């Protein structure tokens, strides 16, 4: 990730853990749905004669959509990472734009685990760690359920041990 | 109704004393609320009267229109009560539905007293208690509308000086005399009416003017007046020159109007602005307002830093504004409480230094963000501004677009250069013993000084273009103020080093020596 780095100073490394490989299925499904909805709408309009899009528009759309469905999940899977230590939580998300978030354990206020319908089918869960700041909770999407539950227990215990009113 | 339901049995003595202390709003609020409700219901009331007089026998309707608002006021009075127990403040509301708000006293961050003109005539104050709850909706504050002035001030003293007073009896007359006498309070800043000259340079005037125009223009647009004028022969026969004169005079009129409105708004809001420091309770105290007065008390322990606002207009005039970054203030106002209104820069910096007790954050030379950030400023400012005349030129070549549009917009890229240069020069950050300092922006520029101990996390964002330039945006998250303060477009290594140095021991565990 730090390939653009020129200096020899310390570099922030990626968080250690990948999320569940099955998370790619969730992202891929999402991308497919995102791609299909406008496609179907345009197709209907085209067939009813309301629109008359040239062929190259269809081809370009297909290329972009296919890239989104095929490549995005692969790439995203490499970026989405997380790590916890005794004193901090560290996440990395995104794919084109990236964001890393670090929060000290002593400032953790709540730890939530949620499962969407798709997530339940695939046995995946999302863990959200919030601090007293309304800006930027740390979300770890696509963890497998067992890992997620262990993580929640872990974080809750450590945050409690740190104490304080977290502001 | 006044019986305690689930009180702990362990401290019967103090509980007994505090049981009796269910307090109600001041009876005089009965006069405030109906007036407010009548104003709010004014359209309805007018409607009823118009309909009533139009109809044959609309007699009783006249009175219902007035009676309902008064009844609402009565119900609100009857259904609101509050008390302070040793540990917490409780607020009960509602007759049928019941709403109980409870907040631990040690979570009380700020107490704000406001009084509209009606309140002031009746000697009342509305009390709002901020409790630093992390709820994003922000409606978790306790509002008591309204109490007598004395009572309100006593309550504020109780809430903010809780440690010693609450246990010794919260209604003792000794504390009541406290705020009036205000022992060991120093006036730090007093409003100078001459500062009104800065008001037209703030953006608020433009906003008010736009709002006023919207209010007037809405109905106008609804009528056929404008289209009638536009379609009339008189307008179409006017030459282009006359139209541009008309446009120019409209713009000039708008500028004058917004300057007047801004000055008026500034005076209304800030008349009598006084900032005092109370040593005993370790608080700052802001009082302001011409008609509606507003008193904010800021607990020094909740102060996380300062924002020096330097929007372009004020900066050119050598002025600025100062806001406090506080936990527990209303999110609607973005958690920042004014400490100095638009005023000369030396005044702003003087107060800032006093509050921070450190000169560094407001004076320190900032670390510039380097050539990559500079390039990014120029590209981002010039490209969109250069596109405007280019697109217009294309339109002129293609069709019947007036050529003077291109001439008019041709200087835009030059403005872009100036803008970019200013933006880059202002971009910077610094680390002082106690604060992280960040400065950015041209039109809405700010210098933020955030306590390093107030930083409760780091977000490091990188867009595609930022990654190519080797830059990141480093955001310090905090429980106070705007919740996040950003160091814009800083080199990745610098950002990491800054985050590591500002909050020791947090980022360091994720660092590796660069291999390349």
XYZ file of C-alpha atoms in Angstrom:
683
model
C 0.000 0.000 0.000
C 2.897 2.319 0.677
C 4.397 2.056 -2.792
C 4.259 5.829 -3.318
C 6.473 6.350 -0.300
C 9.801 7.969 -1.068
C 11.213 8.856 2.321
C 12.807 6.410 4.696
C 10.804 7.503 7.740
C 8.434 5.218 9.574
C 5.505 4.015 7.502
C 2.059 3.106 8.706
C 1.663 -0.515 7.739
C -1.586 -2.218 6.791
C -3.662 -3.756 9.568
C -2.754 -7.404 10.048
C -5.997 -9.266 9.360
C -8.044 -9.768 6.237
C -11.817 -10.080 6.483
C -13.616 -13.262 5.491
C -13.108 -14.285 1.837
C -16.880 -14.637 1.615
C -17.163 -10.862 1.968
C -16.263 -10.730 -1.718
C -19.566 -12.408 -2.500
C -21.435 -9.668 -0.664
C -19.581 -6.916 -2.504
C -19.997 -8.717 -5.808
C -23.740 -9.155 -5.279
C -24.055 -5.484 -4.398
C -22.120 -4.461 -7.505
C -24.222 -6.747 -9.697
C -27.450 -5.273 -8.386
C -26.084 -1.748 -8.795
C -25.164 -2.552 -12.380
C -28.372 -4.349 -13.294
C -30.951 -1.817 -12.125
C -30.033 0.975 -14.584
C -29.438 -1.661 -17.247
C -32.929 -3.108 -16.915
C -34.501 0.357 -16.828
C -32.589 1.390 -19.963
C -33.429 -1.879 -21.672
C -37.146 -1.424 -21.041
C -36.992 2.139 -22.340
C -35.046 0.984 -25.357
C -37.492 -1.808 -26.170
C -40.518 0.439 -25.769
C -38.829 2.891 -28.079
C -38.677 5.752 -25.562
C -34.892 5.787 -25.735
C -32.567 5.127 -28.588
C -29.091 4.573 -27.193
C -26.291 3.791 -29.644
C -24.499 0.457 -29.315
C -21.257 1.918 -28.023
C -23.042 3.228 -24.901
C -24.214 -0.283 -24.130
C -20.752 -1.715 -24.655
C -19.086 0.917 -22.493
C -21.606 0.384 -19.733
C -21.078 -3.365 -19.915
C -17.299 -2.983 -19.637
C -17.502 -0.666 -16.617
C -20.145 -2.769 -14.895
C -18.246 -5.971 -15.513
C -15.047 -4.454 -14.134
C -16.983 -3.348 -11.060
C -18.452 -6.803 -10.541
C -15.295 -8.788 -11.268
C -12.373 -6.628 -10.157
C -13.754 -4.416 -7.395
C -14.372 -7.241 -4.888
C -10.910 -8.714 -5.506
C -9.261 -5.351 -4.985
C -11.462 -4.386 -2.060
C -10.723 -7.682 -0.352
C -7.039 -6.819 -0.369
C -7.686 -3.355 1.093
C -10.273 -4.102 3.782
C -8.238 -5.043 6.789
C -8.409 -4.779 10.545
C -6.320 -5.265 13.625
C -6.714 -4.896 17.345
C -3.995 -4.662 19.941
C -4.162 -4.317 23.692
C -4.429 -0.538 23.332
C -5.928 0.238 19.933
C -8.281 -0.688 17.101
C -7.072 -0.141 13.540
C -9.125 -0.512 10.349
C -8.607 0.104 6.663
C -11.472 0.376 4.169
C -12.258 1.556 0.651
C -10.804 0.712 -2.718
C -10.424 3.747 -4.978
C -10.381 6.134 -2.051
C -8.980 4.620 1.106
C -9.403 5.352 4.720
C -7.530 4.165 7.750
C -8.921 4.711 11.210
C -7.183 4.260 14.526
C -8.892 4.577 17.885
C -7.347 3.998 21.301
C -9.005 1.264 23.339
C -9.449 3.698 26.230
C -11.809 5.801 24.091
C -14.020 2.981 22.863
C -17.610 3.557 23.929
C -19.711 0.919 22.203
C -19.051 -2.239 20.217
C -21.906 -3.366 17.965
C -22.348 -6.520 15.959
C -24.886 -6.538 13.148
C -25.885 -9.000 10.465
C -27.765 -8.187 7.304
C -29.964 -10.749 5.569
C -27.241 -11.547 3.070
C -24.767 -11.603 5.933
C -26.807 -14.217 7.786
C -27.003 -16.435 4.749
C -23.245 -16.274 4.322
C -22.453 -16.327 8.030
C -20.926 -12.851 7.979
C -21.222 -9.967 10.408
C -20.219 -6.337 10.713
C -18.559 -5.027 13.850
C -18.844 -1.300 14.565
C -16.700 0.364 17.195
C -17.749 3.860 18.258
C -15.969 6.466 20.303
C -17.324 9.612 21.955
C -16.777 11.448 18.696
C -19.631 11.511 16.213
C -17.005 11.544 13.462
C -16.033 8.211 12.100
C -16.988 5.026 13.903
C -14.703 2.119 12.940
C -16.590 -0.466 10.890
C -15.253 -3.866 10.045
C -17.490 -5.353 7.338
C -17.604 -8.965 6.277
C -16.094 -10.731 9.266
C -17.072 -14.327 9.639
C -19.497 -14.696 12.496
C -17.317 -16.590 14.914
C -14.446 -14.146 14.505
C -16.860 -11.231 14.864
C -18.309 -12.547 18.106
C -14.894 -13.250 19.536
C -13.797 -9.762 18.531
C -16.812 -8.140 20.194
C -16.167 -10.016 23.436
C -12.540 -9.107 23.269
C -13.115 -5.418 22.622
C -15.822 -5.107 25.243
C -13.565 -6.669 27.844
C -10.568 -4.520 26.978
C -12.569 -1.298 26.763
C -14.041 -2.019 30.175
C -10.628 -2.661 31.600
C -9.462 0.743 30.399
C -12.299 2.575 32.207
C -12.729 6.333 32.224
C -15.582 8.291 30.670
C -13.998 8.017 27.223
C -14.162 11.678 26.299
C -47.011 12.035 40.907
C -44.352 13.459 43.148
C -43.651 10.148 44.821
C -40.266 8.709 44.075
C -40.642 5.414 42.311
C -37.293 3.722 42.395
C -35.013 5.500 44.801
C -32.124 3.666 46.384
C -32.759 2.919 50.045
C -29.152 3.305 51.031
C -29.142 7.051 51.621
C -32.481 7.822 53.255
C -31.550 11.103 54.912
C -30.420 13.026 51.885
C -33.139 11.399 49.818
C -35.815 12.633 52.186
C -34.548 16.138 51.943
C -34.333 16.063 48.192
C -37.673 14.360 47.718
C -39.434 17.545 48.595
C -37.496 19.410 46.008
C -39.520 18.794 42.925
C -39.399 22.196 41.343
C -41.580 23.686 38.707
C -41.155 26.290 36.064
C -41.753 29.858 37.049
C -45.425 30.817 37.006
C -44.631 33.818 34.872
C -43.882 31.450 32.008
C -47.659 31.258 31.660
C -47.432 34.682 30.107
C -44.550 33.805 27.810
C -45.880 30.635 26.288
C -49.324 31.846 25.275
C -47.724 34.828 23.587
C -45.299 32.534 21.782
C -48.052 30.088 20.927
C -50.303 32.880 19.703
C -47.494 34.064 17.445
C -46.928 30.541 16.196
C -50.638 30.010 15.611
C -51.057 33.452 14.097
C -51.841 32.206 10.584
C -54.432 29.811 11.987
C -55.956 32.484 14.190
C -56.130 34.984 11.366
C -57.651 32.307 9.200
C -60.275 31.573 11.814
C -61.139 35.226 12.257
C -61.385 35.799 8.527
C -63.508 32.702 8.064
C -65.498 33.520 11.152
C -66.426 37.009 10.002
C -67.121 35.711 6.532
C -69.526 33.082 7.868
C -72.921 33.770 9.402
C -72.352 32.763 13.026
C -68.655 32.141 13.656
C -68.772 33.394 17.271
C -67.165 30.612 19.348
C -64.409 30.009 16.846
C -62.844 33.331 17.666
C -62.207 32.226 21.208
C -61.051 28.712 20.443
C -58.324 30.132 18.227
C -56.925 32.004 21.201
C -57.804 29.453 23.837
C -55.883 26.541 22.320
C -52.474 28.211 22.491
C -53.129 29.342 26.037
C -54.223 25.848 26.986
C -51.014 24.417 25.526
C -49.024 26.831 27.656
C -50.980 25.821 30.763
C -50.478 22.143 30.063
C -46.771 22.648 29.591
C -46.530 24.432 32.897
C -48.570 21.848 34.766
C -46.712 18.900 33.305
C -43.113 20.002 33.702
C -41.144 19.518 36.871
C -37.540 18.889 37.692
C -35.267 18.216 40.630
C -31.665 17.792 41.512
C -30.810 14.732 43.555
C -27.284 14.298 44.880
C -26.232 12.397 41.799
C -28.379 13.627 38.985
C -30.848 16.029 37.497
C -34.275 14.718 36.518
C -36.783 16.356 34.232
C -40.377 15.103 34.041
C -42.641 16.142 31.211
C -46.054 15.199 29.914
C -49.445 14.480 31.475
C -50.726 11.530 29.489
C -47.552 10.435 27.829
C -44.679 10.734 30.216
C -41.153 11.651 29.385
C -38.444 11.460 32.014
C -34.998 12.763 31.207
C -32.235 11.972 33.631
C -28.644 13.070 33.463
C -25.832 12.437 35.922
C -24.617 15.727 37.361
C -21.002 15.007 36.557
C -21.978 14.763 32.891
C -23.331 18.309 32.834
C -21.023 20.121 30.436
C -22.630 23.450 29.798
C -25.502 25.534 31.031
C -26.995 28.110 28.732
C -29.481 30.797 29.687
C -31.463 32.554 26.991
C -34.097 35.233 27.294
C -36.172 36.654 24.491
C -37.586 40.128 24.817
C -40.763 38.736 26.389
C -38.704 36.676 28.840
C -36.688 39.712 29.777
C -39.717 41.917 30.361
C -41.028 39.255 32.733
C -37.644 38.600 34.367
C -37.392 35.039 33.058
C -34.640 32.871 31.597
C -34.777 29.715 29.548
C -32.257 27.175 30.819
C -30.643 24.614 28.534
C -28.392 22.007 30.056
C -25.894 20.274 27.780
C -24.827 16.799 28.861
C -22.190 15.723 26.343
C -24.168 12.680 25.323
C -22.759 11.131 22.196
C -26.171 10.886 20.555
C -25.932 12.350 17.116
C -29.503 13.625 17.040
C -28.422 16.095 19.687
C -31.852 16.494 21.227
C -30.742 14.987 24.493
C -30.233 18.290 26.235
C -32.471 19.281 29.073
C -34.506 22.420 28.461
C -36.369 24.323 31.154
C -38.510 27.055 29.655
C -38.537 29.081 31.743
C -37.398 29.933 35.237
C -37.153 33.210 37.101
C -33.854 34.944 36.536
C -32.626 34.402 40.085
C -33.737 30.793 40.088
C -32.076 30.141 36.752
C -28.787 31.571 37.911
C -28.963 29.624 41.134
C -29.587 26.457 39.157
C -26.598 27.169 36.962
C -24.421 27.660 39.992
C -25.679 24.410 41.472
C -25.039 22.469 38.323
C -21.583 23.768 37.652
C -20.266 24.065 41.180
C -21.749 20.715 42.047
C -18.912 19.177 43.993
C -19.129 21.137 47.255
C -22.605 22.675 47.090
C -24.886 19.798 46.269
C -24.076 17.895 49.414
C -24.452 20.889 51.703
C -27.921 21.775 50.498
C -28.606 23.014 47.040
C -31.088 25.731 47.874
C -29.087 27.552 50.503
C -29.362 31.305 50.022
C -25.604 31.571 50.111
C -25.283 30.050 46.662
C -28.142 32.132 45.399
C -26.216 35.292 46.066
C -23.194 33.792 44.350
C -23.602 34.605 40.679
C -24.896 38.091 41.339
C -21.855 39.003 43.380
C -19.644 36.862 41.094
C -16.575 36.538 43.284
C -13.197 36.406 41.574
C -14.558 36.936 38.105
C -12.444 38.768 35.576
C -13.829 40.479 32.542
C -11.653 39.408 29.626
C -13.530 40.982 26.780
C -16.133 43.676 26.477
C -18.001 44.445 23.258
C -16.905 47.488 21.313
C -19.708 48.803 19.060
C -17.115 49.958 16.530
C -16.516 46.314 15.623
C -19.752 46.465 13.688
C -17.654 47.656 10.745
C -16.491 44.061 10.301
C -20.033 42.703 10.110
C -20.547 43.320 6.367
C -17.389 41.299 5.696
C -18.824 38.125 7.187
C -20.907 35.767 5.120
C -23.874 36.064 7.464
C -25.035 39.265 5.773
C -25.216 37.552 2.414
C -27.099 34.665 3.971
C -29.614 36.943 5.661
C -30.074 38.916 2.446
C -30.600 35.768 0.418
C -33.094 34.591 3.000
C -34.907 37.920 2.939
C -34.957 37.934 -0.849
C -36.260 34.382 -0.796
C -39.046 35.373 1.559
C -39.971 38.353 -0.606
C -39.094 36.766 -3.924
C -41.079 33.583 -3.332
C -44.502 35.252 -3.428
C -43.301 37.583 -6.193
C -42.286 34.654 -8.338
C -45.642 33.091 -7.614
C -47.441 36.072 -9.001
C -47.194 36.907 -12.644
C -45.394 40.156 -11.941
C -41.920 39.046 -12.998
C -42.977 37.263 -16.143
C -45.215 40.196 -17.000
C -42.273 42.546 -16.715
C -39.995 40.215 -18.627
C -42.472 39.766 -21.438
C -43.490 43.364 -21.702
C -42.416 45.368 -24.724
C -40.597 47.812 -22.495
C -38.003 45.215 -21.495
C -37.509 43.610 -24.866
C -36.886 46.996 -26.420
C -34.121 47.776 -23.957
C -30.638 47.518 -25.306
C -28.079 45.078 -23.921
C -26.307 47.986 -22.254
C -29.380 48.969 -20.311
C -29.777 45.396 -19.124
C -26.231 45.243 -17.835
C -26.716 48.556 -16.034
C -29.828 47.102 -14.494
C -27.951 43.973 -13.433
C -25.103 46.012 -11.971
C -27.437 48.218 -9.982
C -29.267 45.144 -8.716
C -25.967 43.650 -7.579
C -24.981 46.915 -5.913
C -28.355 47.066 -4.224
C -27.912 43.506 -3.001
C -24.468 44.300 -1.594
C -25.762 47.346 0.275
C -28.756 45.407 1.539
C -26.669 42.520 2.817
C -24.212 44.918 4.480
C -27.059 46.616 6.325
C -28.630 43.323 7.328
C -25.294 41.901 8.444
C -24.604 44.933 10.607
C -28.076 44.741 12.105
C -27.738 41.026 12.764
C -24.287 41.478 14.259
C -25.482 44.165 16.660
C -28.596 42.223 17.631
C -26.598 39.116 18.347
C -23.513 40.556 19.966
C -24.607 43.735 21.704
C -23.103 43.777 25.170
C -20.882 40.767 24.428
C -18.955 40.105 27.623
C -16.519 37.289 28.242
C -15.631 36.697 31.876
C -13.608 34.107 33.687
C -14.857 32.839 37.015
C -11.950 31.521 39.019
C -13.951 29.754 41.682
C -15.928 27.528 39.352
C -13.221 27.301 36.696
C -15.601 28.473 33.990
C -15.803 30.985 31.204
C -18.938 32.953 30.873
C -20.260 34.572 27.689
C -23.145 36.994 27.748
C -24.475 38.614 24.597
C -27.531 39.797 22.731
C -29.467 43.029 22.276
C -33.047 41.816 22.439
C -32.676 38.115 23.112
C -29.891 37.679 25.622
C -27.869 34.509 25.714
C -25.572 33.427 28.512
C -23.302 30.467 27.970
C -21.114 28.985 30.636
C -18.202 26.861 29.550
C -16.561 24.531 32.004
C -12.803 24.865 31.652
C -12.468 21.108 32.058
C -14.657 20.665 28.981
C -12.731 23.076 26.821
C -10.772 21.158 24.196
C -9.381 24.001 22.144
C -10.111 27.059 20.046
C -11.072 27.842 16.483
C -9.810 31.111 15.044
C -12.105 31.909 12.132
C -10.392 33.950 9.450
C -12.746 34.140 6.476
C -11.323 36.080 3.551
C -13.260 39.292 4.168
C -12.315 39.508 7.819
C -8.734 38.507 7.100
C -8.278 41.317 4.573
C -9.595 43.769 7.163
C -7.256 42.392 9.842
C -10.043 40.831 11.840
C -11.273 37.416 12.913
C -13.581 35.518 15.218
C -12.852 33.113 18.042
C -14.884 30.036 18.939
C -14.348 27.580 21.745
C -14.210 23.844 21.095
C -16.244 22.348 23.907
C -17.708 18.950 24.667
C -21.436 18.882 25.302
C -22.513 21.945 23.412
C -25.382 21.731 20.997
C -24.506 19.865 17.813
C -26.795 22.113 15.845
C -24.372 24.952 16.341
C -21.599 22.471 15.651
C -20.515 22.472 19.228
C -18.572 25.635 19.002
C -19.379 28.525 21.190
C -18.360 32.064 20.257
C -15.743 33.594 22.535
C -15.039 36.678 20.431
C -17.394 37.970 17.719
C -15.960 39.514 14.556
C -13.288 41.783 16.039
C -9.779 43.080 15.307
C -7.208 40.311 15.120
C -5.142 41.490 18.113
C -8.245 41.254 20.283
C -8.994 37.756 19.006
C -5.442 36.548 19.530
C -5.241 38.222 22.927
C -8.311 36.432 24.209
C -7.144 33.194 22.598
C -3.817 33.338 24.365
C -5.517 34.058 27.643
C -7.807 31.065 27.265
C -5.133 28.647 26.080
C -2.595 29.967 28.584
C -0.057 29.294 25.862
C 1.023 31.589 23.046
C 2.263 28.819 20.754
C -0.882 27.516 19.103
C -1.975 30.897 17.811
C 1.448 32.249 16.883
C 3.628 29.291 16.041
C 4.956 29.121 12.518
C 3.223 26.309 10.761
C 4.799 23.474 8.846
C 3.932 23.923 5.169
C 2.657 20.932 3.272
C 5.172 20.853 0.438
C 5.206 20.967 -3.369
C 2.700 18.138 -3.914
C 0.095 19.914 -1.819
C 0.920 23.147 -3.614
C 0.388 21.548 -7.036
C -2.891 20.120 -5.849
C -4.086 23.565 -4.709
C -3.297 25.069 -8.117
C -4.909 22.278 -10.104
C -8.027 22.249 -7.990
C -8.451 26.021 -8.154
C -7.535 26.701 -11.760
C -8.989 23.767 -13.703
C -12.664 24.314 -12.837
C -12.355 28.091 -13.171
C -10.605 27.804 -16.541
C -13.296 25.457 -17.795
C -15.967 28.171 -17.531
C -14.593 30.556 -20.211
C -13.474 27.609 -22.343
C -16.925 26.067 -22.410
C -18.464 29.473 -23.085
C -15.991 30.039 -25.914
C -17.063 26.737 -27.394
C -20.706 27.779 -27.123
C -19.954 31.102 -28.818
C -18.270 29.260 -31.672
C -21.154 26.847 -31.970
C -24.142 29.080 -31.553
C -25.781 32.326 -30.603
C -24.154 32.899 -27.237
C -23.222 36.557 -26.569
C -19.452 36.969 -26.895
C -19.151 39.222 -23.877
C -19.862 36.225 -21.640
C -16.423 34.933 -22.593
C -14.828 38.328 -21.947
C -16.581 38.536 -18.622
C -15.380 35.121 -17.475
C -11.884 35.291 -18.972
C -10.268 36.609 -15.744
C -11.560 33.608 -13.760
C -8.375 31.497 -14.186
C -6.335 34.444 -12.894
C -8.552 34.519 -9.829
C -7.892 30.798 -9.585
C -4.161 31.439 -9.372
C -4.647 33.950 -6.583
C -7.001 31.609 -4.784
C -4.590 28.690 -5.058
C -1.682 30.767 -3.826
C -3.619 31.957 -0.811
C -4.904 28.464 -0.071
C -1.439 27.002 -0.182
C 0.074 29.735 1.939
C -2.564 29.192 4.569
C -2.225 25.427 4.561
C -0.199 24.244 7.496
C -0.024 22.413 10.795
C 2.028 22.465 13.967
C 2.442 20.580 17.190
C 2.923 22.459 20.458
C 3.382 20.949 23.914
C -0.358 20.707 24.473
C -2.043 21.332 21.126
C -2.340 20.136 17.554
C -2.736 23.151 15.295
C -4.144 23.074 11.793
C -4.829 25.911 9.392
C -6.510 25.826 5.992
C -8.936 27.535 3.672
C -9.322 30.838 1.950
C -12.926 32.026 1.993
C -13.857 30.191 5.152
C -10.359 29.803 6.519
C -9.704 28.700 10.069
C -6.865 27.975 12.434
C -7.857 25.258 14.871
C -5.968 24.480 18.031
C -7.097 21.170 19.484
C -5.841 19.784 22.775
C -3.729 16.722 22.176
C -5.464 14.979 25.055
C -8.790 15.742 23.361
C -7.881 13.652 20.326
C -9.698 10.326 20.560
C -8.750 8.801 17.243
C -7.219 9.351 13.829
C -8.735 8.963 10.384
C -6.335 8.953 7.468
C -8.133 9.448 4.169
C -6.666 9.166 0.722
C -8.541 9.708 -2.519
C -7.229 8.289 -5.780
C -5.584 11.575 -6.731
C -4.176 12.106 -3.256
C -2.582 8.676 -3.411
C -0.929 9.519 -6.702
C 0.428 12.700 -5.147
C 1.562 10.884 -2.008
C -0.733 13.003 0.156
C -3.294 12.156 2.806
C -5.887 14.045 4.807
C -5.335 13.413 8.478
C -8.400 13.895 10.672
C -8.269 14.078 14.433
C -11.561 12.914 15.903
C -12.730 14.379 19.171
C -15.782 14.423 21.396
C -15.884 18.201 21.266
C -16.876 20.874 18.813
C -17.149 19.735 15.216
C -16.144 16.207 16.258
C -13.337 16.141 13.726
C -10.518 18.487 12.769
C -8.612 17.936 9.560
C -5.032 18.421 8.481
C -5.585 18.744 4.755
C -3.309 17.311 2.064
C -0.202 16.525 4.033
C 2.546 14.167 2.939
C 1.874 10.654 4.143
C 5.054 10.326 6.188
C 4.517 13.731 7.804
C 0.929 12.837 8.678
C 1.969 9.589 10.311
C 4.742 11.312 12.241
C 2.344 14.049 13.390
C -0.300 11.566 14.544
C 2.345 9.544 16.344
C 3.869 12.551 18.079
C 0.562 14.148 19.053
C -0.825 11.088 20.838
C 2.147 9.037 21.991
C 1.885 5.280 21.988
C -1.150 4.992 19.743
C 0.095 4.941 16.171
C 3.602 3.726 16.934
C 2.531 0.091 17.291
C 1.443 0.049 13.649
C 4.610 1.581 12.226
C 7.350 -0.178 10.321
C 10.627 1.134 8.987
C 10.228 1.914 5.334
C 11.846 -0.789 3.188
C 12.408 1.299 0.083
